PDB file of C-alpha atoms in Angstrom:
ATOM      1  CA  UNK Q   1      -1.818  -6.118 -63.086  1.00 45.00           C
ATOM      2  CA  UNK Q   2      -1.000  -4.858 -59.620  1.00 46.00           C
ATOM      3  CA  UNK Q   3       0.879  -1.500 -59.714  1.00 43.00           C
ATOM      4  CA  UNK Q   4       3.586  -2.822 -57.365  1.00 47.00           C
ATOM      5  CA  UNK Q   5       4.878  -5.336 -59.938  1.00 47.00           C
ATOM      6  CA  UNK Q   6       6.020  -2.725 -62.394  1.00 47.00           C
ATOM      7  CA  UNK Q   7       9.534  -3.874 -63.369  1.00 44.00           C
ATOM      8  CA  UNK Q   8      11.683  -0.828 -62.402  1.00 47.00           C
ATOM      9  CA  UNK Q   9      13.004   0.598 -59.228  1.00 46.00           C
ATOM     10  CA  UNK Q  10      12.470   4.178 -58.312  1.00 42.00           C
ATOM     11  CA  UNK Q  11      15.185   6.429 -57.187  1.00 36.00           C
ATOM     12  CA  UNK Q  12      13.640   6.851 -53.694  1.00 37.00           C
ATOM     13  CA  UNK Q  13      13.201   3.163 -53.100  1.00 41.00           C
ATOM     14  CA  UNK Q  14      14.998   1.722 -50.123  1.00 43.00           C
ATOM     15  CA  UNK Q  15      17.787  -0.664 -50.692  1.00 42.00           C
ATOM     16  CA  UNK Q  16      16.830  -4.326 -50.293  1.00 46.00           C
ATOM     17  CA  UNK Q  17      18.165  -6.037 -47.276  1.00 46.00           C
ATOM     18  CA  UNK Q  18      21.488  -7.594 -47.820  1.00 50.00           C
ATOM     19  CA  UNK Q  19      20.320 -10.829 -46.220  1.00 55.00           C
ATOM     20  CA  UNK Q  20      20.319 -12.208 -42.632  1.00 78.00           C
ATOM     21  CA  UNK Q  21      23.011 -14.831 -42.394  1.00 86.00           C
ATOM     22  CA  UNK Q  22      21.383 -16.844 -39.676  1.00 89.00           C
ATOM     23  CA  UNK Q  23      18.016 -17.003 -41.467  1.00 90.00           C
ATOM     24  CA  UNK Q  24      19.879 -18.088 -44.506  1.00 93.00           C
ATOM     25  CA  UNK Q  25      21.793 -20.821 -42.913  1.00 94.00           C
ATOM     26  CA  UNK Q  26      18.656 -22.189 -41.139  1.00 96.00           C
ATOM     27  CA  UNK Q  27      16.714 -22.191 -44.362  1.00 97.00           C
ATOM     28  CA  UNK Q  28      19.493 -24.031 -46.231  1.00 97.00           C
ATOM     29  CA  UNK Q  29      19.784 -26.530 -43.282  1.00 98.00           C
ATOM     30  CA  UNK Q  30      16.098 -27.372 -43.652  1.00 98.00           C
ATOM     31  CA  UNK Q  31      16.498 -28.213 -47.361  1.00 98.00           C
ATOM     32  CA  UNK Q  32      19.663 -30.273 -46.663  1.00 98.00           C
ATOM     33  CA  UNK Q  33      17.902 -32.067 -43.731  1.00 98.00           C
ATOM     34  CA  UNK Q  34      14.801 -32.720 -45.812  1.00 98.00           C
ATOM     35  CA  UNK Q  35      16.831 -34.263 -48.734  1.00 98.00           C
ATOM     36  CA  UNK Q  36      18.759 -36.428 -46.342  1.00 98.00           C
ATOM     37  CA  UNK Q  37      15.674 -37.671 -44.388  1.00 97.00           C
ATOM     38  CA  UNK Q  38      13.781 -38.470 -47.615  1.00 97.00           C
ATOM     39  CA  UNK Q  39      16.861 -40.422 -49.046  1.00 97.00           C
ATOM     40  CA  UNK Q  40      17.316 -42.424 -45.809  1.00 97.00           C
ATOM     41  CA  UNK Q  41      13.516 -43.125 -45.417  1.00 95.00           C
ATOM     42  CA  UNK Q  42      13.091 -44.061 -49.103  1.00 94.00           C
ATOM     43  CA  UNK Q  43      16.386 -45.691 -50.427  1.00 94.00           C
ATOM     44  CA  UNK Q  44      14.348 -47.377 -53.220  1.00 94.00           C
ATOM     45  CA  UNK Q  45      13.013 -43.950 -54.319  1.00 94.00           C
ATOM     46  CA  UNK Q  46       9.889 -41.807 -54.153  1.00 94.00           C
ATOM     47  CA  UNK Q  47       6.882 -40.997 -56.282  1.00 90.00           C
ATOM     48  CA  UNK Q  48       6.677 -37.140 -56.883  1.00 86.00           C
ATOM     49  CA  UNK Q  49       3.456 -37.018 -58.708  1.00 80.00           C
ATOM     50  CA  UNK Q  50       0.112 -37.112 -56.843  1.00 73.00           C
ATOM     51  CA  UNK Q  51      -1.365 -38.833 -59.827  1.00 73.00           C
ATOM     52  CA  UNK Q  52      -1.844 -42.606 -59.548  1.00 71.00           C
ATOM     53  CA  UNK Q  53       0.290 -45.178 -61.546  1.00 72.00           C
ATOM     54  CA  UNK Q  54       3.740 -43.847 -60.947  1.00 83.00           C
ATOM     55  CA  UNK Q  55       6.603 -46.094 -59.789  1.00 87.00           C
ATOM     56  CA  UNK Q  56       9.238 -44.848 -57.284  1.00 92.00           C
ATOM     57  CA  UNK Q  57      12.430 -43.366 -58.709  1.00 94.00           C
ATOM     58  CA  UNK Q  58      15.645 -42.668 -56.794  1.00 96.00           C
ATOM     59  CA  UNK Q  59      15.700 -39.306 -55.010  1.00 97.00           C
ATOM     60  CA  UNK Q  60      19.226 -38.190 -56.255  1.00 97.00           C
ATOM     61  CA  UNK Q  61      18.286 -38.840 -59.780  1.00 97.00           C
ATOM     62  CA  UNK Q  62      15.113 -36.872 -59.590  1.00 97.00           C
ATOM     63  CA  UNK Q  63      17.000 -33.943 -58.164  1.00 98.00           C
ATOM     64  CA  UNK Q  64      19.201 -33.618 -61.202  1.00 98.00           C
ATOM     65  CA  UNK Q  65      16.776 -31.547 -63.312  1.00 98.00           C
ATOM     66  CA  UNK Q  66      16.338 -28.892 -60.779  1.00 98.00           C
ATOM     67  CA  UNK Q  67      20.161 -28.775 -60.080  1.00 98.00           C
ATOM     68  CA  UNK Q  68      20.923 -28.498 -63.764  1.00 98.00           C
ATOM     69  CA  UNK Q  69      18.335 -25.786 -64.318  1.00 99.00           C
ATOM     70  CA  UNK Q  70      19.738 -23.908 -61.321  1.00 99.00           C
ATOM     71  CA  UNK Q  71      23.305 -24.161 -62.450  1.00 98.00           C
ATOM     72  CA  UNK Q  72      22.331 -23.214 -65.969  1.00 98.00           C
ATOM     73  CA  UNK Q  73      20.506 -20.111 -64.706  1.00 98.00           C
ATOM     74  CA  UNK Q  74      23.760 -18.979 -62.900  1.00 98.00           C
ATOM     75  CA  UNK Q  75      25.948 -19.568 -65.970  1.00 98.00           C
ATOM     76  CA  UNK Q  76      23.826 -17.834 -68.532  1.00 98.00           C
ATOM     77  CA  UNK Q  77      24.198 -14.065 -69.044  1.00 96.00           C
ATOM     78  CA  UNK Q  78      21.783 -12.059 -67.145  1.00 95.00           C
ATOM     79  CA  UNK Q  79      21.696  -9.103 -69.521  1.00 95.00           C
ATOM     80  CA  UNK Q  80      22.117  -5.338 -68.884  1.00 95.00           C
ATOM     81  CA  UNK Q  81      20.981  -3.847 -65.585  1.00 94.00           C
ATOM     82  CA  UNK Q  82      20.103  -5.380 -62.217  1.00 93.00           C
ATOM     83  CA  UNK Q  83      17.298  -7.455 -60.867  1.00 95.00           C
ATOM     84  CA  UNK Q  84      17.005  -6.248 -57.437  1.00 94.00           C
ATOM     85  CA  UNK Q  85      13.882  -5.781 -55.279  1.00 96.00           C
ATOM     86  CA  UNK Q  86      13.719  -2.706 -53.012  1.00 95.00           C
ATOM     87  CA  UNK Q  87      11.160  -1.597 -50.378  1.00 96.00           C
ATOM     88  CA  UNK Q  88       9.453   1.585 -51.283  1.00 95.00           C
ATOM     89  CA  UNK Q  89       6.780   1.648 -48.497  1.00 96.00           C
ATOM     90  CA  UNK Q  90       7.963  -0.461 -45.577  1.00 96.00           C
ATOM     91  CA  UNK Q  91       4.677  -0.743 -43.688  1.00 96.00           C
ATOM     92  CA  UNK Q  92       2.704  -1.669 -46.777  1.00 96.00           C
ATOM     93  CA  UNK Q  93       5.338  -4.159 -47.772  1.00 97.00           C
ATOM     94  CA  UNK Q  94       5.136  -5.912 -44.452  1.00 97.00           C
ATOM     95  CA  UNK Q  95       1.331  -6.011 -44.453  1.00 97.00           C
ATOM     96  CA  UNK Q  96       1.183  -7.276 -47.974  1.00 98.00           C
ATOM     97  CA  UNK Q  97       3.652 -10.015 -47.199  1.00 98.00           C
ATOM     98  CA  UNK Q  98       1.835 -10.992 -44.089  1.00 98.00           C
ATOM     99  CA  UNK Q  99      -1.417 -11.303 -46.135  1.00 98.00           C
ATOM    100  CA  UNK Q 100       0.247 -13.337 -48.852  1.00 98.00           C
ATOM    101  CA  UNK Q 101       1.811 -15.694 -46.078  1.00 98.00           C
ATOM    102  CA  UNK Q 102      -1.733 -16.044 -44.744  1.00 98.00           C
ATOM    103  CA  UNK Q 103      -3.007 -17.136 -48.055  1.00 98.00           C
ATOM    104  CA  UNK Q 104      -0.209 -19.635 -48.721  1.00 97.00           C
ATOM    105  CA  UNK Q 105      -0.662 -21.211 -45.261  1.00 96.00           C
ATOM    106  CA  UNK Q 106      -4.568 -21.167 -45.603  1.00 95.00           C
ATOM    107  CA  UNK Q 107      -4.482 -23.158 -48.775  1.00 94.00           C
ATOM    108  CA  UNK Q 108      -2.885 -26.480 -47.491  1.00 90.00           C
ATOM    109  CA  UNK Q 109      -4.917 -26.217 -44.307  1.00 90.00           C
ATOM    110  CA  UNK Q 110      -8.277 -25.703 -46.021  1.00 92.00           C
ATOM    111  CA  UNK Q 111      -7.581 -28.281 -48.822  1.00 88.00           C
ATOM    112  CA  UNK Q 112      -8.152 -31.371 -46.812  1.00 86.00           C
ATOM    113  CA  UNK Q 113     -11.409 -30.092 -45.665  1.00 90.00           C
ATOM    114  CA  UNK Q 114     -12.917 -29.803 -49.070  1.00 90.00           C
ATOM    115  CA  UNK Q 115     -15.702 -32.267 -49.973  1.00 89.00           C
ATOM    116  CA  UNK Q 116     -14.692 -32.959 -53.641  1.00 84.00           C
ATOM    117  CA  UNK Q 117     -11.191 -33.331 -55.138  1.00 75.00           C
ATOM    118  CA  UNK Q 118     -12.245 -30.828 -57.831  1.00 80.00           C
ATOM    119  CA  UNK Q 119     -12.674 -28.244 -55.126  1.00 90.00           C
ATOM    120  CA  UNK Q 120      -8.918 -28.203 -54.654  1.00 89.00           C
ATOM    121  CA  UNK Q 121      -8.433 -26.617 -58.033  1.00 92.00           C
ATOM    122  CA  UNK Q 122     -11.247 -24.106 -57.423  1.00 94.00           C
ATOM    123  CA  UNK Q 123      -9.749 -23.077 -54.022  1.00 96.00           C
ATOM    124  CA  UNK Q 124      -6.287 -22.527 -55.531  1.00 96.00           C
ATOM    125  CA  UNK Q 125      -7.659 -20.481 -58.377  1.00 97.00           C
ATOM    126  CA  UNK Q 126      -9.583 -18.302 -55.948  1.00 97.00           C
ATOM    127  CA  UNK Q 127      -6.791 -17.686 -53.579  1.00 97.00           C
ATOM    128  CA  UNK Q 128      -3.880 -17.448 -55.989  1.00 98.00           C
ATOM    129  CA  UNK Q 129      -5.576 -15.823 -59.055  1.00 98.00           C
ATOM    130  CA  UNK Q 130      -8.327 -13.689 -57.501  1.00 98.00           C
ATOM    131  CA  UNK Q 131      -7.706 -12.886 -53.730  1.00 98.00           C
ATOM    132  CA  UNK Q 132      -4.043 -12.240 -53.919  1.00 98.00           C
ATOM    133  CA  UNK Q 133      -3.917  -9.978 -57.040  1.00 98.00           C
ATOM    134  CA  UNK Q 134      -6.938  -8.117 -55.574  1.00 97.00           C
ATOM    135  CA  UNK Q 135      -5.366  -7.512 -52.301  1.00 96.00           C
ATOM    136  CA  UNK Q 136      -2.206  -6.128 -53.873  1.00 97.00           C
ATOM    137  CA  UNK Q 137      -4.173  -3.897 -56.296  1.00 97.00           C
ATOM    138  CA  UNK Q 138      -6.068  -2.421 -53.329  1.00 96.00           C
ATOM    139  CA  UNK Q 139      -2.901  -1.871 -51.459  1.00 95.00           C
ATOM    140  CA  UNK Q 140      -1.240  -0.081 -54.375  1.00 95.00           C
ATOM    141  CA  UNK Q 141      -4.320   1.828 -55.512  1.00 94.00           C
ATOM    142  CA  UNK Q 142      -3.631   5.001 -53.596  1.00 85.00           C
ATOM    143  CA  UNK Q 143      -0.041   5.225 -52.577  1.00 88.00           C
ATOM    144  CA  UNK Q 144       1.466   3.214 -55.434  1.00 92.00           C
ATOM    145  CA  UNK Q 145       3.669   0.122 -55.121  1.00 94.00           C
ATOM    146  CA  UNK Q 146       5.182  -0.986 -51.861  1.00 96.00           C
ATOM    147  CA  UNK Q 147       8.235  -2.308 -53.551  1.00 96.00           C
ATOM    148  CA  UNK Q 148      10.198  -1.500 -56.780  1.00 95.00           C
ATOM    149  CA  UNK Q 149      11.706  -4.353 -58.848  1.00 96.00           C
ATOM    150  CA  UNK Q 150      14.539  -3.961 -61.417  1.00 96.00           C
ATOM    151  CA  UNK Q 151      14.226  -5.941 -64.653  1.00 96.00           C
ATOM    152  CA  UNK Q 152      17.376  -6.467 -66.766  1.00 97.00           C
ATOM    153  CA  UNK Q 153      17.350  -6.090 -70.423  1.00 97.00           C
ATOM    154  CA  UNK Q 154      18.189  -9.451 -71.992  1.00 96.00           C
ATOM    155  CA  UNK Q 155      17.670 -11.662 -74.913  1.00 96.00           C
ATOM    156  CA  UNK Q 156      15.066 -14.401 -75.012  1.00 97.00           C
ATOM    157  CA  UNK Q 157      17.363 -17.469 -75.490  1.00 97.00           C
ATOM    158  CA  UNK Q 158      19.145 -17.395 -72.027  1.00 97.00           C
ATOM    159  CA  UNK Q 159      15.823 -17.094 -70.293  1.00 98.00           C
ATOM    160  CA  UNK Q 160      14.251 -19.861 -72.287  1.00 98.00           C
ATOM    161  CA  UNK Q 161      16.945 -22.559 -71.795  1.00 98.00           C
ATOM    162  CA  UNK Q 162      16.616 -23.281 -68.098  1.00 99.00           C
ATOM    163  CA  UNK Q 163      12.807 -23.975 -68.012  1.00 99.00           C
ATOM    164  CA  UNK Q 164      13.262 -26.216 -71.014  1.00 98.00           C
ATOM    165  CA  UNK Q 165      16.095 -28.174 -69.594  1.00 98.00           C
ATOM    166  CA  UNK Q 166      14.253 -28.428 -66.256  1.00 98.00           C
ATOM    167  CA  UNK Q 167      11.119 -29.879 -67.906  1.00 98.00           C
ATOM    168  CA  UNK Q 168      13.001 -32.084 -70.504  1.00 97.00           C
ATOM    169  CA  UNK Q 169      15.185 -33.720 -67.964  1.00 98.00           C
ATOM    170  CA  UNK Q 170      12.278 -34.230 -65.470  1.00 96.00           C
ATOM    171  CA  UNK Q 171      10.133 -35.911 -68.181  1.00 95.00           C
ATOM    172  CA  UNK Q 172      12.270 -38.080 -70.348  1.00 94.00           C
ATOM    173  CA  UNK Q 173      15.448 -40.013 -69.532  1.00 93.00           C
ATOM    174  CA  UNK Q 174      17.086 -41.439 -66.462  1.00 94.00           C
ATOM    175  CA  UNK Q 175      16.388 -38.296 -64.340  1.00 96.00           C
ATOM    176  CA  UNK Q 176      12.729 -38.247 -65.028  1.00 92.00           C
ATOM    177  CA  UNK Q 177       9.871 -39.104 -62.588  1.00 88.00           C
ATOM    178  CA  UNK Q 178       8.602 -41.687 -65.130  1.00 85.00           C
ATOM    179  CA  UNK Q 179       5.071 -41.927 -66.396  1.00 85.00           C
ATOM    180  CA  UNK Q 180       1.821 -43.517 -65.140  1.00 85.00           C
ATOM    181  CA  UNK Q 181       1.163 -47.122 -65.901  1.00 81.00           C
ATOM    182  CA  UNK Q 182      -2.448 -46.250 -66.956  1.00 85.00           C
ATOM    183  CA  UNK Q 183      -3.971 -43.193 -68.507  1.00 90.00           C
ATOM    184  CA  UNK Q 184      -7.448 -41.667 -68.215  1.00 90.00           C
ATOM    185  CA  UNK Q 185      -9.468 -41.002 -71.469  1.00 92.00           C
ATOM    186  CA  UNK Q 186      -8.014 -38.258 -73.666  1.00 92.00           C
ATOM    187  CA  UNK Q 187     -10.879 -35.836 -72.985  1.00 93.00           C
ATOM    188  CA  UNK Q 188     -10.499 -36.162 -69.205  1.00 92.00           C
ATOM    189  CA  UNK Q 189      -6.627 -36.005 -69.406  1.00 93.00           C
ATOM    190  CA  UNK Q 190      -6.896 -32.807 -71.521  1.00 94.00           C
ATOM    191  CA  UNK Q 191      -9.348 -30.979 -69.198  1.00 93.00           C
ATOM    192  CA  UNK Q 192      -7.154 -31.965 -66.233  1.00 92.00           C
ATOM    193  CA  UNK Q 193      -4.021 -30.730 -67.981  1.00 94.00           C
ATOM    194  CA  UNK Q 194      -5.543 -27.435 -68.829  1.00 96.00           C
ATOM    195  CA  UNK Q 195      -6.877 -26.822 -65.369  1.00 95.00           C
ATOM    196  CA  UNK Q 196      -3.427 -27.750 -63.961  1.00 94.00           C
ATOM    197  CA  UNK Q 197      -1.699 -25.339 -66.270  1.00 97.00           C
ATOM    198  CA  UNK Q 198      -3.865 -22.542 -65.175  1.00 97.00           C
ATOM    199  CA  UNK Q 199      -3.971 -23.078 -61.404  1.00 96.00           C
ATOM    200  CA  UNK Q 200      -0.508 -24.564 -60.919  1.00 96.00           C
ATOM    201  CA  UNK Q 201       1.525 -23.307 -63.785  1.00 97.00           C
ATOM    202  CA  UNK Q 202       0.214 -19.784 -63.659  1.00 98.00           C
ATOM    203  CA  UNK Q 203      -1.378 -19.533 -60.266  1.00 98.00           C
ATOM    204  CA  UNK Q 204       1.448 -20.969 -58.261  1.00 98.00           C
ATOM    205  CA  UNK Q 205       4.264 -19.029 -60.123  1.00 99.00           C
ATOM    206  CA  UNK Q 206       2.262 -15.773 -59.737  1.00 98.00           C
ATOM    207  CA  UNK Q 207       1.702 -16.319 -55.978  1.00 99.00           C
ATOM    208  CA  UNK Q 208       5.089 -17.924 -55.074  1.00 99.00           C
ATOM    209  CA  UNK Q 209       7.467 -16.277 -57.295  1.00 98.00           C
ATOM    210  CA  UNK Q 210       6.084 -12.846 -58.541  1.00 98.00           C
ATOM    211  CA  UNK Q 211       4.122 -11.781 -55.406  1.00 98.00           C
ATOM    212  CA  UNK Q 212       5.665 -13.601 -52.386  1.00 99.00           C
ATOM    213  CA  UNK Q 213       9.353 -14.219 -53.352  1.00 98.00           C
ATOM    214  CA  UNK Q 214       9.893 -10.611 -54.515  1.00 98.00           C
ATOM    215  CA  UNK Q 215       8.548  -9.176 -51.357  1.00 98.00           C
ATOM    216  CA  UNK Q 216      10.552 -11.599 -49.260  1.00 97.00           C
ATOM    217  CA  UNK Q 217      13.654 -10.720 -51.232  1.00 97.00           C
ATOM    218  CA  UNK Q 218      13.072  -7.068 -50.486  1.00 96.00           C
ATOM    219  CA  UNK Q 219      12.562  -7.671 -46.803  1.00 96.00           C
ATOM    220  CA  UNK Q 220      14.960 -10.385 -45.982  1.00 94.00           C
ATOM    221  CA  UNK Q 221      17.557 -10.340 -48.818  1.00 94.00           C
ATOM    222  CA  UNK Q 222      17.658 -12.166 -52.133  1.00 95.00           C
ATOM    223  CA  UNK Q 223      18.648 -15.637 -51.106  1.00 96.00           C
ATOM    224  CA  UNK Q 224      16.735 -15.857 -47.817  1.00 96.00           C
ATOM    225  CA  UNK Q 225      13.693 -14.563 -49.711  1.00 97.00           C
ATOM    226  CA  UNK Q 226      14.106 -17.132 -52.453  1.00 98.00           C
ATOM    227  CA  UNK Q 227      14.678 -20.038 -50.001  1.00 98.00           C
ATOM    228  CA  UNK Q 228      11.743 -19.110 -47.789  1.00 98.00           C
ATOM    229  CA  UNK Q 229       9.327 -18.859 -50.800  1.00 99.00           C
ATOM    230  CA  UNK Q 230      10.653 -22.127 -52.131  1.00 99.00           C
ATOM    231  CA  UNK Q 231      10.264 -23.811 -48.815  1.00 98.00           C
ATOM    232  CA  UNK Q 232       6.633 -22.703 -48.474  1.00 98.00           C
ATOM    233  CA  UNK Q 233       6.051 -23.820 -52.125  1.00 98.00           C
ATOM    234  CA  UNK Q 234       7.304 -27.295 -51.272  1.00 97.00           C
ATOM    235  CA  UNK Q 235       5.280 -27.450 -48.050  1.00 96.00           C
ATOM    236  CA  UNK Q 236       2.159 -26.707 -50.035  1.00 94.00           C
ATOM    237  CA  UNK Q 237       2.471 -30.074 -51.747  1.00 92.00           C
ATOM    238  CA  UNK Q 238       2.772 -32.063 -48.546  1.00 88.00           C
ATOM    239  CA  UNK Q 239      -1.006 -32.313 -47.919  1.00 68.00           C
ATOM    240  CA  UNK Q 240      -1.607 -33.757 -51.432  1.00 55.00           C
ATOM    241  CA  UNK Q 241      -0.085 -37.155 -50.591  1.00 53.00           C
ATOM    242  CA  UNK Q 242      -2.658 -38.502 -48.128  1.00 52.00           C
ATOM    243  CA  UNK Q 243      -0.529 -41.162 -46.797  1.00 61.00           C
ATOM    244  CA  UNK Q 244       2.315 -41.603 -44.178  1.00 70.00           C
ATOM    245  CA  UNK Q 245       3.271 -39.389 -41.334  1.00 85.00           C
ATOM    246  CA  UNK Q 246       2.821 -35.597 -42.050  1.00 87.00           C
ATOM    247  CA  UNK Q 247       6.377 -34.870 -41.068  1.00 91.00           C
ATOM    248  CA  UNK Q 248       7.626 -37.468 -43.601  1.00 93.00           C
ATOM    249  CA  UNK Q 249       5.391 -36.021 -46.355  1.00 93.00           C
ATOM    250  CA  UNK Q 250       6.612 -32.512 -45.510  1.00 95.00           C
ATOM    251  CA  UNK Q 251      10.260 -33.561 -45.809  1.00 96.00           C
ATOM    252  CA  UNK Q 252       9.633 -35.225 -49.076  1.00 96.00           C
ATOM    253  CA  UNK Q 253       7.768 -32.213 -50.404  1.00 96.00           C
ATOM    254  CA  UNK Q 254      10.522 -29.898 -49.410  1.00 98.00           C
ATOM    255  CA  UNK Q 255      13.148 -32.117 -50.808  1.00 98.00           C
ATOM    256  CA  UNK Q 256      11.412 -32.577 -54.187  1.00 97.00           C
ATOM    257  CA  UNK Q 257       9.090 -29.822 -54.981  1.00 97.00           C
ATOM    258  CA  UNK Q 258      10.943 -27.333 -52.825  1.00 98.00           C
ATOM    259  CA  UNK Q 259      14.213 -27.901 -54.749  1.00 98.00           C
ATOM    260  CA  UNK Q 260      12.150 -27.381 -57.950  1.00 98.00           C
ATOM    261  CA  UNK Q 261      10.828 -24.231 -56.441  1.00 99.00           C
ATOM    262  CA  UNK Q 262      14.569 -23.058 -55.919  1.00 99.00           C
ATOM    263  CA  UNK Q 263      15.307 -23.577 -59.523  1.00 99.00           C
ATOM    264  CA  UNK Q 264      12.171 -21.593 -60.602  1.00 99.00           C
ATOM    265  CA  UNK Q 265      12.976 -18.986 -57.974  1.00 99.00           C
ATOM    266  CA  UNK Q 266      16.472 -18.552 -59.410  1.00 99.00           C
ATOM    267  CA  UNK Q 267      15.122 -17.981 -62.841  1.00 99.00           C
ATOM    268  CA  UNK Q 268      12.748 -15.318 -61.449  1.00 99.00           C
ATOM    269  CA  UNK Q 269      15.464 -13.748 -59.277  1.00 98.00           C
ATOM    270  CA  UNK Q 270      17.942 -13.509 -62.279  1.00 98.00           C
ATOM    271  CA  UNK Q 271      15.638 -12.253 -65.179  1.00 98.00           C
ATOM    272  CA  UNK Q 272      12.357 -11.235 -63.607  1.00 98.00           C
ATOM    273  CA  UNK Q 273      10.606 -12.952 -66.466  1.00 98.00           C
ATOM    274  CA  UNK Q 274       7.571 -14.701 -65.078  1.00 98.00           C
ATOM    275  CA  UNK Q 275       6.829 -16.314 -68.344  1.00 98.00           C
ATOM    276  CA  UNK Q 276       9.952 -18.476 -68.035  1.00 98.00           C
ATOM    277  CA  UNK Q 277       8.767 -19.808 -64.542  1.00 99.00           C
ATOM    278  CA  UNK Q 278       5.267 -20.371 -65.919  1.00 99.00           C
ATOM    279  CA  UNK Q 279       6.682 -22.244 -68.953  1.00 99.00           C
ATOM    280  CA  UNK Q 280       8.877 -24.416 -66.843  1.00 98.00           C
ATOM    281  CA  UNK Q 281       6.064 -25.159 -64.389  1.00 99.00           C
ATOM    282  CA  UNK Q 282       3.454 -26.027 -67.105  1.00 98.00           C
ATOM    283  CA  UNK Q 283       5.867 -28.257 -68.900  1.00 98.00           C
ATOM    284  CA  UNK Q 284       6.919 -30.010 -65.696  1.00 97.00           C
ATOM    285  CA  UNK Q 285       3.269 -31.022 -65.336  1.00 94.00           C
ATOM    286  CA  UNK Q 286       2.170 -31.273 -68.885  1.00 95.00           C
ATOM    287  CA  UNK Q 287       5.006 -32.368 -71.119  1.00 95.00           C
ATOM    288  CA  UNK Q 288       4.454 -36.055 -70.186  1.00 94.00           C
ATOM    289  CA  UNK Q 289       0.749 -35.548 -71.152  1.00 94.00           C
ATOM    290  CA  UNK Q 290       1.570 -33.922 -74.371  1.00 94.00           C
ATOM    291  CA  UNK Q 291       3.928 -36.682 -75.386  1.00 93.00           C
ATOM    292  CA  UNK Q 292       1.309 -39.391 -74.426  1.00 92.00           C
ATOM    293  CA  UNK Q 293      -1.243 -37.466 -76.562  1.00 90.00           C
ATOM    294  CA  UNK Q 294       1.252 -37.480 -79.430  1.00 90.00           C
ATOM    295  CA  UNK Q 295       1.817 -41.140 -79.081  1.00 85.00           C
ATOM    296  CA  UNK Q 296       5.549 -40.793 -77.971  1.00 78.00           C
ATOM    297  CA  UNK Q 297       4.776 -42.242 -74.532  1.00 74.00           C
ATOM    298  CA  UNK Q 298       2.380 -45.132 -74.075  1.00 64.00           C
TER     299      UNK Q 298
END
């Protein structure tokens, strides 16, 4: 584990930025605009999953799980202690953040150029699970972590509830994205689910929440950092659609996956428990698969 992710803030750490109001307003406006555009362009609904066989579902209904999880995160007790992120070595923090931004921007640019669909998974694993941790480890090897992160002491149940609510509402019931009309063979489905759990559930949460969001919080302030990381998380999903204008795909990705990123980012910001974000993400992608394999969903 990179040394800069140790969950405590040193006494000599610089105080995290209180936030830049203009940046915060602009980022919030991007999300509001993306949601509005997506609703106006697709009044009948949208398909969130990149897998075939899903039917469109209304946008407002599909936003409920993320909103419910975010609200629950705010209402549940944080525990004792803070969860702030503070800059310890400013120059290193900026360099690391720049390199992480380069990686998250390189991924959607390189993905369409890959010869095989399976290479998408390999590229994500390489960038998010190998290159990013290696870069941060090398940066912290001599001078120590560039940022310090507080981690509140809390019980397990408050941290566990939001990811379960997020995944449950998004999978079953009126707010769900539905299920595909046809399924691949169980063996193929299981392999794909495991690969997705590792590269998306673990890899994306490690990159966008623990690595990137934490540094952006320390440099820009908590909410600006959270929203920018969530915006980039949403945009990453725009290239996976392969249809329609790029701007429309980007708006939909920000509206749907970006708001999910906000919910997951709020969990990370409040408790600094990455396992909760990973659990929520894995279940978002895999709970419908599990229910199908158990015979609950046909």
